[in-house]
Amino acid sequence: MTQVTLAHALPDDPIGWWIYLGTFVVYAVARWFFAWRQARRDGDSHPARAALAEDDPQPDVSGGFRSYRQFFGFVGSAVAVLAVAAVTAGRLRLVLLWVIIPLLVTALSYLDFRQSRAARARS
């Protein structure tokens, strides 16, 4: 009898939880940075406040992806992480994943920021 061993449970150790939390923090900080930079370019007198006050103009969207770019960005990021994890081993895998994952999360936050900015421009 075979068992499915590819599915992972939630982490049991604190380091695993810190990694998940760190991913969300990288996303939030990158998204805030893009909003702050845009507010500065637009000449806002308080760009940090404007970046924190930024709200999503599409609250009625439920689940899924808002555009094909978000979908392909997510799928492409997952494929890149899986490829690195499958092809490398040991310290090289660890180093590559610690470099690639923050870059991919930042790129996805930029895609989300651009999508929100385009939606604000339309309304």
CSV table of N, CA, C and O in Angstrom, one decimal:
chain,number,residue,atom,x,y,z
A,1,MET,N,0.8,-1.2,0.0
A,1,MET,CA,0.0,0.0,0.0
A,1,MET,C,0.9,1.2,0.0
A,1,MET,O,1.8,1.3,0.8
A,2,THR,N,0.6,2.2,-0.9
A,2,THR,CA,1.4,3.4,-1.0
A,2,THR,C,0.7,4.5,-0.2
A,2,THR,O,-0.5,4.6,-0.1
A,3,GLN,N,1.6,5.4,0.3
A,3,GLN,CA,1.1,6.6,1.0
A,3,GLN,C,1.5,7.8,0.3
A,3,GLN,O,2.5,7.9,-0.4
A,4,VAL,N,0.7,8.8,0.4
A,4,VAL,CA,1.0,10.1,-0.2
A,4,VAL,C,1.9,10.9,0.7
A,4,VAL,O,1.6,11.1,1.9
A,5,THR,N,3.1,11.2,0.3
A,5,THR,CA,4.1,11.8,1.1
A,5,THR,C,4.4,13.2,0.6
A,5,THR,O,5.2,13.9,1.2
A,6,LEU,N,3.8,13.7,-0.4
A,6,LEU,CA,4.1,15.0,-0.9
A,6,LEU,C,3.4,16.1,-0.2
A,6,LEU,O,3.8,17.3,-0.2
A,7,ALA,N,2.3,15.9,0.4
A,7,ALA,CA,1.5,16.9,1.1
A,7,ALA,C,2.2,17.2,2.4
A,7,ALA,O,2.6,16.3,3.1
A,8,HIS,N,2.3,18.5,2.7
A,8,HIS,CA,2.9,18.9,3.9
A,8,HIS,C,1.9,19.5,4.9
A,8,HIS,O,1.0,20.2,4.5
A,9,ALA,N,2.1,19.2,6.1
A,9,ALA,CA,1.2,19.8,7.2
A,9,ALA,C,1.8,21.2,7.5
A,9,ALA,O,2.9,21.6,7.1
A,10,LEU,N,1.1,21.9,8.3
A,10,LEU,CA,1.6,23.2,8.8
A,10,LEU,C,2.8,22.9,9.7
A,10,LEU,O,2.9,21.8,10.3
A,11,PRO,N,3.8,23.8,9.7
A,11,PRO,CA,5.0,23.6,10.5
A,11,PRO,C,4.8,23.4,12.0
A,11,PRO,O,3.9,24.0,12.5
A,12,ASP,N,5.6,22.5,12.6
A,12,ASP,CA,5.5,22.3,14.0
A,12,ASP,C,6.5,23.2,14.8
A,12,ASP,O,6.3,23.4,15.9
A,13,ASP,N,7.5,23.6,14.1
A,13,ASP,CA,8.5,24.4,14.8
A,13,ASP,C,8.3,25.9,14.5
A,13,ASP,O,7.7,26.3,13.5
A,14,PRO,N,8.8,26.7,15.4
A,14,PRO,CA,8.7,28.2,15.3
A,14,PRO,C,9.4,28.8,14.0
A,14,PRO,O,8.9,29.7,13.5
A,15,ILE,N,10.4,28.2,13.6
A,15,ILE,CA,11.2,28.7,12.4
A,15,ILE,C,10.3,28.6,11.2
A,15,ILE,O,10.3,29.5,10.4
A,16,GLY,N,9.6,27.5,11.0
A,16,GLY,CA,8.6,27.4,9.9
A,16,GLY,C,7.6,28.5,9.9
A,16,GLY,O,7.3,29.1,8.9
A,17,TRP,N,7.1,28.8,11.1
A,17,TRP,CA,6.0,29.9,11.2
A,17,TRP,C,6.7,31.2,10.9
A,17,TRP,O,6.0,32.1,10.3
A,18,TRP,N,7.9,31.4,11.3
A,18,TRP,CA,8.6,32.7,11.0
A,18,TRP,C,8.8,32.9,9.5
A,18,TRP,O,8.8,34.0,9.0
A,19,ILE,N,9.1,31.8,8.8
A,19,ILE,CA,9.3,31.8,7.4
A,19,ILE,C,8.0,32.3,6.7
A,19,ILE,O,8.0,33.1,5.8
A,20,TYR,N,6.8,31.6,7.1
A,20,TYR,CA,5.5,32.0,6.5
A,20,TYR,C,5.2,33.5,6.8
A,20,TYR,O,4.8,34.3,6.0
A,21,LEU,N,5.5,33.9,8.1
A,21,LEU,CA,5.2,35.3,8.5
A,21,LEU,C,6.1,36.2,7.7
A,21,LEU,O,5.7,37.3,7.2
A,22,GLY,N,7.4,35.9,7.5
A,22,GLY,CA,8.3,36.7,6.8
A,22,GLY,C,7.9,36.9,5.3
A,22,GLY,O,8.1,38.0,4.7
A,23,THR,N,7.3,35.9,4.7
A,23,THR,CA,6.8,36.0,3.3
A,23,THR,C,5.7,37.1,3.3
A,23,THR,O,5.7,37.9,2.4
A,24,PHE,N,4.8,37.0,4.2
A,24,PHE,CA,3.7,38.0,4.2
A,24,PHE,C,4.3,39.4,4.5
A,24,PHE,O,3.8,40.4,3.9
A,25,VAL,N,5.3,39.5,5.4
A,25,VAL,CA,5.9,40.8,5.7
A,25,VAL,C,6.6,41.4,4.4
A,25,VAL,O,6.5,42.6,4.1
A,26,VAL,N,7.3,40.5,3.7
A,26,VAL,CA,8.0,41.0,2.5
A,26,VAL,C,7.0,41.5,1.5
A,26,VAL,O,7.2,42.6,0.9
A,27,TYR,N,5.9,40.8,1.3
A,27,TYR,CA,4.8,41.3,0.4
A,27,TYR,C,4.2,42.6,0.9
A,27,TYR,O,4.1,43.5,0.1
A,28,ALA,N,3.9,42.7,2.2
A,28,ALA,CA,3.3,44.0,2.7
A,28,ALA,C,4.3,45.2,2.6
A,28,ALA,O,3.9,46.3,2.2
A,29,VAL,N,5.5,45.0,2.9
A,29,VAL,CA,6.5,46.1,2.8
A,29,VAL,C,6.7,46.5,1.4
A,29,VAL,O,6.8,47.7,1.1
A,30,ALA,N,6.8,45.5,0.5
A,30,ALA,CA,7.0,45.8,-0.9
A,30,ALA,C,5.8,46.6,-1.5
A,30,ALA,O,6.0,47.6,-2.2
A,31,ARG,N,4.6,46.1,-1.1
A,31,ARG,CA,3.4,46.8,-1.6
A,31,ARG,C,3.4,48.2,-1.1
A,31,ARG,O,3.0,49.2,-1.8
A,32,TRP,N,3.7,48.4,0.2
A,32,TRP,CA,3.7,49.8,0.8
A,32,TRP,C,4.8,50.6,0.1
A,32,TRP,O,4.5,51.8,-0.2
A,33,PHE,N,5.9,50.1,-0.2
A,33,PHE,CA,7.0,50.8,-0.8
A,33,PHE,C,6.5,51.3,-2.2
A,33,PHE,O,6.8,52.5,-2.6
A,34,PHE,N,5.9,50.4,-3.0
A,34,PHE,CA,5.4,50.9,-4.3
A,34,PHE,C,4.4,52.0,-4.2
A,34,PHE,O,4.4,52.9,-5.0
A,35,ALA,N,3.5,51.9,-3.2
A,35,ALA,CA,2.4,52.9,-3.0
A,35,ALA,C,3.1,54.2,-2.6
A,35,ALA,O,2.7,55.3,-3.0
A,36,TRP,N,4.1,54.1,-1.7
A,36,TRP,CA,4.8,55.3,-1.2
A,36,TRP,C,5.5,56.0,-2.4
A,36,TRP,O,5.5,57.2,-2.5
A,37,ARG,N,6.2,55.2,-3.2
A,37,ARG,CA,6.9,55.8,-4.3
A,37,ARG,C,6.0,56.5,-5.3
A,37,ARG,O,6.3,57.5,-5.8
A,38,GLN,N,4.8,55.8,-5.5
A,38,GLN,CA,3.8,56.5,-6.4
A,38,GLN,C,3.3,57.7,-5.9
A,38,GLN,O,3.1,58.7,-6.6
A,39,ALA,N,3.0,57.8,-4.6
A,39,ALA,CA,2.5,59.0,-3.9
A,39,ALA,C,3.6,60.1,-4.0
A,39,ALA,O,3.2,61.3,-4.2
A,40,ARG,N,4.8,59.8,-3.8
A,40,ARG,CA,5.9,60.7,-4.0
A,40,ARG,C,6.0,61.3,-5.4
A,40,ARG,O,6.1,62.5,-5.6
A,41,ARG,N,5.8,60.4,-6.4
A,41,ARG,CA,5.9,60.9,-7.8
A,41,ARG,C,4.7,61.8,-8.1
A,41,ARG,O,4.8,62.7,-8.9
A,42,ASP,N,3.5,61.5,-7.5
A,42,ASP,CA,2.3,62.3,-7.7
A,42,ASP,C,2.4,63.6,-6.9
A,42,ASP,O,1.5,64.4,-7.1
A,43,GLY,N,3.4,63.8,-6.1
A,43,GLY,CA,3.5,65.1,-5.4
A,43,GLY,C,2.7,65.2,-4.1
A,43,GLY,O,2.4,66.3,-3.7
A,44,ASP,N,2.3,64.1,-3.5
A,44,ASP,CA,1.6,64.1,-2.3
A,44,ASP,C,2.5,64.7,-1.2
A,44,ASP,O,3.6,64.4,-1.1
A,45,SER,N,1.9,65.5,-0.3
A,45,SER,CA,2.7,66.2,0.7
A,45,SER,C,3.0,65.2,1.8
A,45,SER,O,4.0,65.4,2.5
A,46,HIS,N,2.3,64.1,2.0
A,46,HIS,CA,2.6,63.1,3.0
A,46,HIS,C,2.5,61.7,2.3
A,46,HIS,O,1.5,61.0,2.5
A,47,PRO,N,3.5,61.4,1.6
A,47,PRO,CA,3.5,60.1,0.8
A,47,PRO,C,3.3,58.9,1.7
A,47,PRO,O,2.7,57.9,1.3
A,48,ALA,N,3.9,58.9,2.9
A,48,ALA,CA,3.8,57.7,3.8
A,48,ALA,C,2.3,57.5,4.3
A,48,ALA,O,1.8,56.4,4.3
A,49,ARG,N,1.7,58.6,4.6
A,49,ARG,CA,0.3,58.5,5.0
A,49,ARG,C,-0.6,58.1,3.8
A,49,ARG,O,-1.5,57.3,4.0
A,50,ALA,N,-0.3,58.6,2.6
A,50,ALA,CA,-1.1,58.2,1.5
A,50,ALA,C,-0.9,56.7,1.2
A,50,ALA,O,-1.8,56.0,0.8
A,51,ALA,N,0.3,56.2,1.3
A,51,ALA,CA,0.6,54.8,1.1
A,51,ALA,C,-0.1,53.9,2.1
A,51,ALA,O,-0.6,52.9,1.7
A,52,LEU,N,-0.2,54.3,3.3
A,52,LEU,CA,-0.9,53.6,4.4
A,52,LEU,C,-2.4,53.6,4.2
A,52,LEU,O,-3.1,52.7,4.6
A,53,ALA,N,-2.9,54.7,3.7
A,53,ALA,CA,-4.3,54.9,3.5
A,53,ALA,C,-4.8,54.3,2.2
A,53,ALA,O,-6.0,54.4,1.9
A,54,GLU,N,-3.9,53.8,1.4
A,54,GLU,CA,-4.4,53.2,0.1
A,54,GLU,C,-5.3,52.1,0.4
A,54,GLU,O,-5.0,51.2,1.1
A,55,ASP,N,-6.5,52.1,-0.3
A,55,ASP,CA,-7.4,51.0,-0.1
A,55,ASP,C,-7.7,50.5,-1.5
A,55,ASP,O,-7.5,51.1,-2.5
A,56,ASP,N,-8.2,49.3,-1.5
A,56,ASP,CA,-8.5,48.6,-2.7
A,56,ASP,C,-9.8,49.0,-3.3
A,56,ASP,O,-10.8,48.8,-2.6
A,57,PRO,N,-9.9,49.5,-4.5
A,57,PRO,CA,-11.2,50.0,-5.0
A,57,PRO,C,-12.2,48.9,-5.5
A,57,PRO,O,-13.2,49.1,-5.9
A,58,GLN,N,-11.7,47.6,-5.4
A,58,GLN,CA,-12.5,46.5,-5.9
A,58,GLN,C,-12.8,45.5,-4.8
A,58,GLN,O,-12.4,44.4,-4.8
A,59,PRO,N,-13.6,45.9,-3.7
A,59,PRO,CA,-13.9,45.0,-2.6
A,59,PRO,C,-14.8,43.8,-3.0
A,59,PRO,O,-14.9,42.9,-2.3
A,60,ASP,N,-15.5,43.9,-4.2
A,60,ASP,CA,-16.5,42.9,-4.5
A,60,ASP,C,-15.8,41.7,-5.2
A,60,ASP,O,-16.5,40.7,-5.4
A,61,VAL,N,-14.5,41.7,-5.4
A,61,VAL,CA,-13.9,40.6,-6.0
A,61,VAL,C,-13.7,39.5,-5.0
A,61,VAL,O,-13.3,39.7,-3.9
A,62,SER,N,-14.2,38.3,-5.3
A,62,SER,CA,-14.1,37.2,-4.3
A,62,SER,C,-13.3,36.1,-4.9
A,62,SER,O,-13.7,35.4,-5.8
A,63,GLY,N,-12.2,35.8,-4.3
A,63,GLY,CA,-11.4,34.7,-4.7
A,63,GLY,C,-10.8,34.9,-6.1
A,63,GLY,O,-11.1,35.8,-6.8
A,64,GLY,N,-9.9,33.9,-6.4
A,64,GLY,CA,-9.4,33.9,-7.8
A,64,GLY,C,-8.4,35.0,-8.0
A,64,GLY,O,-7.9,35.7,-7.1
A,65,PHE,N,-8.0,35.2,-9.3
A,65,PHE,CA,-7.1,36.2,-9.7
A,65,PHE,C,-7.8,37.3,-10.5
A,65,PHE,O,-8.8,37.0,-11.2
A,66,ARG,N,-7.4,38.5,-10.4
A,66,ARG,CA,-8.0,39.6,-11.1
A,66,ARG,C,-7.6,39.7,-12.5
A,66,ARG,O,-8.3,40.4,-13.3
A,67,SER,N,-6.5,39.2,-12.8
A,67,SER,CA,-6.0,39.3,-14.2
A,67,SER,C,-5.2,38.0,-14.6
A,67,SER,O,-4.7,37.3,-13.7
A,68,TYR,N,-5.0,37.9,-15.8
A,68,TYR,CA,-4.1,36.7,-16.3
A,68,TYR,C,-2.7,37.0,-15.8
A,68,TYR,O,-2.0,36.0,-15.6
A,69,ARG,N,-2.3,38.2,-15.7
A,69,ARG,CA,-0.9,38.5,-15.2
A,69,ARG,C,-0.7,38.0,-13.8
A,69,ARG,O,0.4,37.4,-13.5
A,70,GLN,N,-1.6,38.2,-12.9
A,70,GLN,CA,-1.5,37.7,-11.6
A,70,GLN,C,-1.5,36.2,-11.6
A,70,GLN,O,-0.7,35.6,-10.8
A,71,PHE,N,-2.4,35.6,-12.4
A,71,PHE,CA,-2.4,34.1,-12.4
A,71,PHE,C,-1.1,33.5,-12.9
A,71,PHE,O,-0.5,32.6,-12.3
A,72,PHE,N,-0.6,34.0,-14.0
A,72,PHE,CA,0.7,33.5,-14.6
A,72,PHE,C,1.9,33.9,-13.7
A,72,PHE,O,2.8,33.1,-13.7
A,73,GLY,N,1.8,35.0,-13.0
A,73,GLY,CA,2.8,35.4,-12.1
A,73,GLY,C,2.9,34.4,-10.9
A,73,GLY,O,4.0,33.9,-10.5
A,74,PHE,N,1.7,34.0,-10.4
A,74,PHE,CA,1.7,33.1,-9.3
A,74,PHE,C,2.1,31.7,-9.8
A,74,PHE,O,3.0,31.0,-9.1
A,75,VAL,N,1.6,31.2,-10.9
A,75,VAL,CA,2.0,29.9,-11.4
A,75,VAL,C,3.5,29.9,-11.8
A,75,VAL,O,4.2,28.9,-11.5
A,76,GLY,N,4.0,30.9,-12.5
A,76,GLY,CA,5.4,31.0,-12.8
A,76,GLY,C,6.3,31.0,-11.6
A,76,GLY,O,7.4,30.3,-11.6
A,77,SER,N,5.9,31.7,-10.6
A,77,SER,CA,6.7,31.7,-9.3
A,77,SER,C,6.7,30.3,-8.7
A,77,SER,O,7.8,29.9,-8.2
A,78,ALA,N,5.6,29.7,-8.7
A,78,ALA,CA,5.5,28.3,-8.1
A,78,ALA,C,6.4,27.4,-8.9
A,78,ALA,O,7.1,26.5,-8.3
A,79,VAL,N,6.4,27.5,-10.2
A,79,VAL,CA,7.2,26.6,-11.1
A,79,VAL,C,8.7,26.9,-10.8
A,79,VAL,O,9.5,26.0,-10.7
A,80,ALA,N,9.0,28.2,-10.7
A,80,ALA,CA,10.5,28.5,-10.4
A,80,ALA,C,10.9,28.0,-9.1
A,80,ALA,O,12.0,27.4,-9.0
A,81,VAL,N,10.1,28.1,-8.1
A,81,VAL,CA,10.5,27.6,-6.8
A,81,VAL,C,10.6,26.0,-6.8
A,81,VAL,O,11.6,25.5,-6.3
A,82,LEU,N,9.7,25.4,-7.4
A,82,LEU,CA,9.7,23.9,-7.5
A,82,LEU,C,10.9,23.5,-8.4
A,82,LEU,O,11.6,22.5,-8.0
A,83,ALA,N,11.2,24.2,-9.4
A,83,ALA,CA,12.4,23.8,-10.3
A,83,ALA,C,13.7,23.9,-9.5
A,83,ALA,O,14.5,23.0,-9.5
A,84,VAL,N,13.8,25.0,-8.7
A,84,VAL,CA,15.0,25.2,-7.9
A,84,VAL,C,15.1,24.1,-6.8
A,84,VAL,O,16.2,23.5,-6.6
A,85,ALA,N,14.0,23.8,-6.2
A,85,ALA,CA,14.0,22.8,-5.2
A,85,ALA,C,14.2,21.4,-5.7
A,85,ALA,O,14.9,20.6,-5.1
A,86,ALA,N,13.8,21.1,-6.9
A,86,ALA,CA,14.0,19.8,-7.5
A,86,ALA,C,15.4,19.6,-8.1
A,86,ALA,O,16.0,18.5,-8.0
A,87,VAL,N,16.0,20.7,-8.6
A,87,VAL,CA,17.3,20.5,-9.3
A,87,VAL,C,18.5,20.7,-8.4
A,87,VAL,O,19.5,20.1,-8.6
A,88,THR,N,18.3,21.4,-7.3
A,88,THR,CA,19.5,21.7,-6.4
A,88,THR,C,19.3,20.9,-5.1
A,88,THR,O,18.3,20.3,-4.8
A,89,ALA,N,20.4,20.9,-4.3
A,89,ALA,CA,20.3,20.2,-3.0
A,89,ALA,C,21.3,20.9,-2.1
A,89,ALA,O,22.2,21.7,-2.5
A,90,GLY,N,21.1,20.7,-0.8
A,90,GLY,CA,22.0,21.2,0.3
A,90,GLY,C,22.0,22.7,0.4
A,90,GLY,O,20.9,23.3,0.3
A,91,ARG,N,23.2,23.2,0.6
A,91,ARG,CA,23.3,24.7,0.8
A,91,ARG,C,22.9,25.5,-0.4
A,91,ARG,O,22.4,26.6,-0.2
A,92,LEU,N,23.2,25.0,-1.6
A,92,LEU,CA,22.9,25.7,-2.8
A,92,LEU,C,21.4,25.9,-2.9
A,92,LEU,O,20.9,27.0,-3.2
A,93,ARG,N,20.6,24.9,-2.6
A,93,ARG,CA,19.2,25.0,-2.6
A,93,ARG,C,18.7,26.0,-1.6
A,93,ARG,O,17.9,26.9,-1.9
A,94,LEU,N,19.3,26.0,-0.4
A,94,LEU,CA,18.9,26.9,0.7
A,94,LEU,C,19.2,28.4,0.2
A,94,LEU,O,18.3,29.3,0.4
A,95,VAL,N,20.4,28.6,-0.3
A,95,VAL,CA,20.8,29.9,-0.7
A,95,VAL,C,19.9,30.4,-1.8
A,95,VAL,O,19.4,31.6,-1.8
A,96,LEU,N,19.7,29.6,-2.8
A,96,LEU,CA,18.9,30.0,-4.0
A,96,LEU,C,17.4,30.3,-3.6
A,96,LEU,O,16.8,31.3,-4.0
A,97,LEU,N,16.9,29.5,-2.7
A,97,LEU,CA,15.5,29.7,-2.3
A,97,LEU,C,15.4,31.0,-1.4
A,97,LEU,O,14.4,31.7,-1.5
A,98,TRP,N,16.4,31.3,-0.6
A,98,TRP,CA,16.4,32.5,0.2
A,98,TRP,C,16.6,33.7,-0.7
A,98,TRP,O,16.2,34.8,-0.3
A,99,VAL,N,17.1,33.6,-1.8
A,99,VAL,CA,17.2,34.7,-2.8
A,99,VAL,C,16.0,34.8,-3.7
A,99,VAL,O,15.5,35.9,-3.9
A,100,ILE,N,15.6,33.7,-4.3
A,100,ILE,CA,14.6,33.7,-5.3
A,100,ILE,C,13.2,34.0,-4.7
A,100,ILE,O,12.4,34.8,-5.3
A,101,ILE,N,12.9,33.4,-3.6
A,101,ILE,CA,11.5,33.6,-3.0
A,101,ILE,C,11.2,35.1,-2.7
A,101,ILE,O,10.2,35.6,-3.1
A,102,PRO,N,12.1,35.8,-2.0
A,102,PRO,CA,11.8,37.2,-1.8
A,102,PRO,C,11.6,38.0,-3.0
A,102,PRO,O,10.8,38.9,-3.1
A,103,LEU,N,12.5,37.7,-4.1
A,103,LEU,CA,12.3,38.4,-5.3
A,103,LEU,C,11.0,38.1,-6.0
A,103,LEU,O,10.4,39.0,-6.5
A,104,LEU,N,10.6,36.9,-6.0
A,104,LEU,CA,9.3,36.5,-6.6
A,104,LEU,C,8.1,37.1,-5.8
A,104,LEU,O,7.2,37.6,-6.4
A,105,VAL,N,8.2,37.2,-4.5
A,105,VAL,CA,7.1,37.8,-3.7
A,105,VAL,C,7.1,39.3,-4.0
A,105,VAL,O,6.0,39.8,-4.1
A,106,THR,N,8.2,39.9,-4.1
A,106,THR,CA,8.2,41.3,-4.4
A,106,THR,C,7.6,41.6,-5.8
A,106,THR,O,6.9,42.5,-6.0
A,107,ALA,N,8.0,40.7,-6.8
A,107,ALA,CA,7.4,40.9,-8.1
A,107,ALA,C,5.9,40.7,-8.1
A,107,ALA,O,5.2,41.4,-8.8
A,108,LEU,N,5.4,39.8,-7.3
A,108,LEU,CA,3.9,39.6,-7.2
A,108,LEU,C,3.3,40.7,-6.6
A,108,LEU,O,2.2,41.2,-7.0
A,109,SER,N,3.9,41.3,-5.6
A,109,SER,CA,3.3,42.5,-4.9
A,109,SER,C,3.3,43.7,-5.9
A,109,SER,O,2.4,44.5,-5.9
A,110,TYR,N,4.3,43.8,-6.8
A,110,TYR,CA,4.3,44.8,-7.8
A,110,TYR,C,3.1,44.6,-8.8
A,110,TYR,O,2.5,45.6,-9.2
A,111,LEU,N,2.9,43.4,-9.2
A,111,LEU,CA,1.8,43.1,-10.1
A,111,LEU,C,0.5,43.5,-9.4
A,111,LEU,O,-0.4,44.1,-10.1
A,112,ASP,N,0.3,43.2,-8.2
A,112,ASP,CA,-0.9,43.5,-7.4
A,112,ASP,C,-1.1,45.1,-7.3
A,112,ASP,O,-2.1,45.6,-7.5
A,113,PHE,N,0.1,45.7,-7.1
A,113,PHE,CA,0.0,47.2,-7.0
A,113,PHE,C,-0.4,47.8,-8.3
A,113,PHE,O,-1.2,48.7,-8.4
A,114,ARG,N,0.2,47.3,-9.4
A,114,ARG,CA,-0.2,47.9,-10.7
A,114,ARG,C,-1.6,47.6,-11.0
A,114,ARG,O,-2.3,48.5,-11.6
A,115,GLN,N,-2.1,46.4,-10.7
A,115,GLN,CA,-3.5,46.1,-10.9
A,115,GLN,C,-4.4,47.1,-10.1
A,115,GLN,O,-5.4,47.6,-10.7
A,116,SER,N,-4.1,47.4,-8.9
A,116,SER,CA,-4.9,48.3,-8.1
A,116,SER,C,-4.8,49.7,-8.6
A,116,SER,O,-5.8,50.4,-8.6
A,117,ARG,N,-3.6,50.1,-9.0
A,117,ARG,CA,-3.5,51.4,-9.6
A,117,ARG,C,-4.3,51.6,-10.9
A,117,ARG,O,-4.9,52.6,-11.1
A,118,ALA,N,-4.3,50.6,-11.7
A,118,ALA,CA,-5.1,50.6,-13.0
A,118,ALA,C,-6.6,50.7,-12.7
A,118,ALA,O,-7.3,51.4,-13.3
A,119,ALA,N,-7.0,50.0,-11.6
A,119,ALA,CA,-8.4,50.0,-11.3
A,119,ALA,C,-8.8,51.4,-10.7
A,119,ALA,O,-9.9,51.9,-11.0
A,120,ARG,N,-7.9,52.0,-10.0
A,120,ARG,CA,-8.2,53.4,-9.4
A,120,ARG,C,-8.2,54.4,-10.6
A,120,ARG,O,-9.0,55.3,-10.6
A,121,ALA,N,-7.4,54.2,-11.6
A,121,ALA,CA,-7.4,55.1,-12.7
A,121,ALA,C,-8.7,55.0,-13.5
A,121,ALA,O,-9.1,56.0,-14.1
A,122,ARG,N,-9.2,53.8,-13.6
A,122,ARG,CA,-10.5,53.6,-14.4
A,122,ARG,C,-11.7,54.2,-13.6
A,122,ARG,O,-12.6,54.6,-14.3
A,123,SER,N,-11.6,54.3,-12.3
A,123,SER,CA,-12.8,54.8,-11.6
A,123,SER,C,-12.7,56.3,-11.3
A,123,SER,O,-12.0,57.0,-11.7
